[in-house]
Amino acid sequence: MTTKITEKMYFSPSFEYIDNGIEHGVLSPFETKEVILKKGQVIAEGFKPLTCDIKMLKDIPVKLRDGVTIYTDIYLPISEEQVPVLIAWSPYGKSAGTAPRYKNLFQMLGMGNQWNSGLTKFEAPDPAYWCAHGYAVCNPDMRGIAHSEGDTTMIGSQEAEDGYDLIEWLATQSWCNGKTALTGTSYLAFSQWFIASTQPPHLTCINPTEGLADGYRDLAFIGGIPDENFIERLQINHVSAKGAKREDLVKEMKAYPLADAEVWKDKVADASAITVPAFVIASYSNTLHTMGTFRSWRSLGSQEKWLRIHDSQEWPYYYDESNTEELRRFFDYYLLEKDNGWDKTPRVRYSVIDFQGGNQTDLQSEVFPPASSENKRYYMNGKFRTLQENPELEDFPVMYSPESLPGRTSFQMTFDEETQFVGYPKAKLFMEVDGYDDMDVFVWVQKLDKFGNVLSEFVVPNPGAALQDFTQEGASALRYKGSWGRLRASMRHIDNELATDEIPAYTFDRVEKLASGEIIALDIVLSPLGLSYKAGETLRVVISTKDELGSVMPGTPGCTPDNKGIHTLHTGGEYASYLQLPLLTTF
């Protein structure tokens, strides 16, 4: 290991790497060699034939600064010209494009596998497409993965330094024109925030497509509430053929429950240190990535930066043909120096969701939220369970219990004219608990049609019965249900350096339990939204003792709330709870 922080990490044995040419893809058996893949070749059944000849440099060793060797596959066009290279940094197996787990996933989502060549690393660019257009693609197995040496870390300075070293090694290769870029979705996006912040000299531009940016706030302790289950799912990908160890975030959660621990501070990306051009892709709907992507966009240090907020899910978006073509315009401009007008692209394009087939997309703006968006408070009326523009003069407490149904309270307002909200919402709640010393509070902003039905929409192609089942109370990354947020009351301390009236932020560095009869103020950050309501439609805000959106992906449980006793929400006088929404004044 080379970074000092690894001394404070907890490690467990990596999972076994099964090198049978099936489990990790048909090209996974280890052998350092050069192969020519021919046009028309089918890598595996069900995948698209190659559209051009490709030179594959397989299992190429790359020595990092501390002497550790990692291995990478590199795909090159058959050409005498030097080319730029796109890098897909993640632990997901450089040859695993045809692995059964990924084939099954894309079948479940309704995408199938015909959209790619089978050379595609999970969440990464398809080498067949990019080689045909004059690019190389580099798929590394990071430290500790498969046959790469060392022990695996997860998010932070070790990955950032290793990514830096790989970039600088690639730039010196005889086939490279000295220009490199990072691209990909999810893990391949949040690794970009960390690698790019180290400012490798030969990193030319980046394309983070939906990726978290803070290992504590976006993954392990969202809202200060621990969630081990999805981390366990991620860590299964840490497989080694050499007996490596893997950083165990679940052990670290137990050892370091507060965000001021050095391990967690190392897992906060500093987007302000990124200076290269960036094409950032976001959505309102991704319950794992939305918060981190928008936070990174706000602090991004790049002078040349673009934001596109789409209305799909990251995988169908990233592999959509027209979106790939647009991404190529960005890369052509910076990596091939083509004068294609990319610099005239609107700096911000956002979406407005209506849940009924009338989404508006690619609405142009110079900033997000748009200049015509202004924050407006809607106060909770506990007596009538409504939202209103002015607070009640007297408090009307609303009580509910996590130990009996419904375990929630809600407030509504029905619009008499078309209304749109675009930007950053938040909830300000005055609450107390009787019979316990803490509360986990979950907030959900819904849209109801004129008949009172709660609306949502699938963001993947398959809305079949199985996904209906999974997404009804879970798999929230696949079905958008509205803006959301959550907060553990004892972790409510505001970070005065980062928080604004618009967007709360928390230190998560102390535990402040509640005393009996104590009324506390909770400023709860909610996920960014672009949501429209027609006349007769209703906005409902739900305040609950449980995560009603559910887990991120199918088959993985969500967090377990720590709630007991009676919760009381205060709704008037000096305790006027409200929902603050970004009202679009012109549209």
PDB file of N, CA, C and O in Angstrom, residues 185 245 366 376 403 407 481 539 552:
ATOM      1  N   THR A 185     -20.512   5.006 -15.850  1.00  0.00           N
ATOM      2  CA  THR A 185     -21.590   5.322 -14.926  1.00  0.00           C
ATOM      3  C   THR A 185     -21.337   4.709 -13.549  1.00  0.00           C
ATOM      4  O   THR A 185     -20.552   3.781 -13.401  1.00  0.00           O
ATOM      5  N   LYS A 245      -6.500  -9.007   0.023  1.00  0.00           N
ATOM      6  CA  LYS A 245      -7.501  -8.569   0.982  1.00  0.00           C
ATOM      7  C   LYS A 245      -8.291  -7.414   0.383  1.00  0.00           C
ATOM      8  O   LYS A 245      -7.859  -6.775  -0.575  1.00  0.00           O
ATOM      9  N   GLU A 366     -28.443  28.489 -18.260  1.00  0.00           N
ATOM     10  CA  GLU A 366     -27.029  28.729 -17.986  1.00  0.00           C
ATOM     11  C   GLU A 366     -26.629  28.175 -16.628  1.00  0.00           C
ATOM     12  O   GLU A 366     -25.457  27.918 -16.363  1.00  0.00           O
ATOM     13  N   LYS A 376     -39.835  28.878  -2.233  1.00  0.00           N
ATOM     14  CA  LYS A 376     -41.089  29.276  -1.604  1.00  0.00           C
ATOM     15  C   LYS A 376     -41.448  28.266  -0.522  1.00  0.00           C
ATOM     16  O   LYS A 376     -41.342  27.061  -0.728  1.00  0.00           O
ATOM     17  N   GLU A 403     -44.535   2.093  15.812  1.00  0.00           N
ATOM     18  CA  GLU A 403     -44.899   0.746  16.247  1.00  0.00           C
ATOM     19  C   GLU A 403     -46.356   0.398  15.951  1.00  0.00           C
ATOM     20  O   GLU A 403     -46.850  -0.640  16.369  1.00  0.00           O
ATOM     21  N   GLY A 407     -47.801   4.812  10.867  1.00  0.00           N
ATOM     22  CA  GLY A 407     -46.387   5.109  11.069  1.00  0.00           C
ATOM     23  C   GLY A 407     -45.906   6.317  10.301  1.00  0.00           C
ATOM     24  O   GLY A 407     -44.709   6.472  10.047  1.00  0.00           O
ATOM     25  N   LYS A 481     -40.210   7.982  -7.889  1.00  0.00           N
ATOM     26  CA  LYS A 481     -41.424   8.200  -7.113  1.00  0.00           C
ATOM     27  C   LYS A 481     -41.500   9.607  -6.527  1.00  0.00           C
ATOM     28  O   LYS A 481     -42.461   9.928  -5.821  1.00  0.00           O
ATOM     29  N   LEU A 539     -49.891  17.876  -4.696  1.00  0.00           N
ATOM     30  CA  LEU A 539     -48.592  17.570  -4.101  1.00  0.00           C
ATOM     31  C   LEU A 539     -48.827  17.068  -2.677  1.00  0.00           C
ATOM     32  O   LEU A 539     -49.544  17.710  -1.895  1.00  0.00           O
ATOM     33  N   VAL A 552     -32.247   0.357  -2.884  1.00  0.00           N
ATOM     34  CA  VAL A 552     -31.791   0.897  -4.164  1.00  0.00           C
ATOM     35  C   VAL A 552     -32.058  -0.071  -5.317  1.00  0.00           C
ATOM     36  O   VAL A 552     -32.579   0.318  -6.353  1.00  0.00           O
TER      37      VAL A 552
END
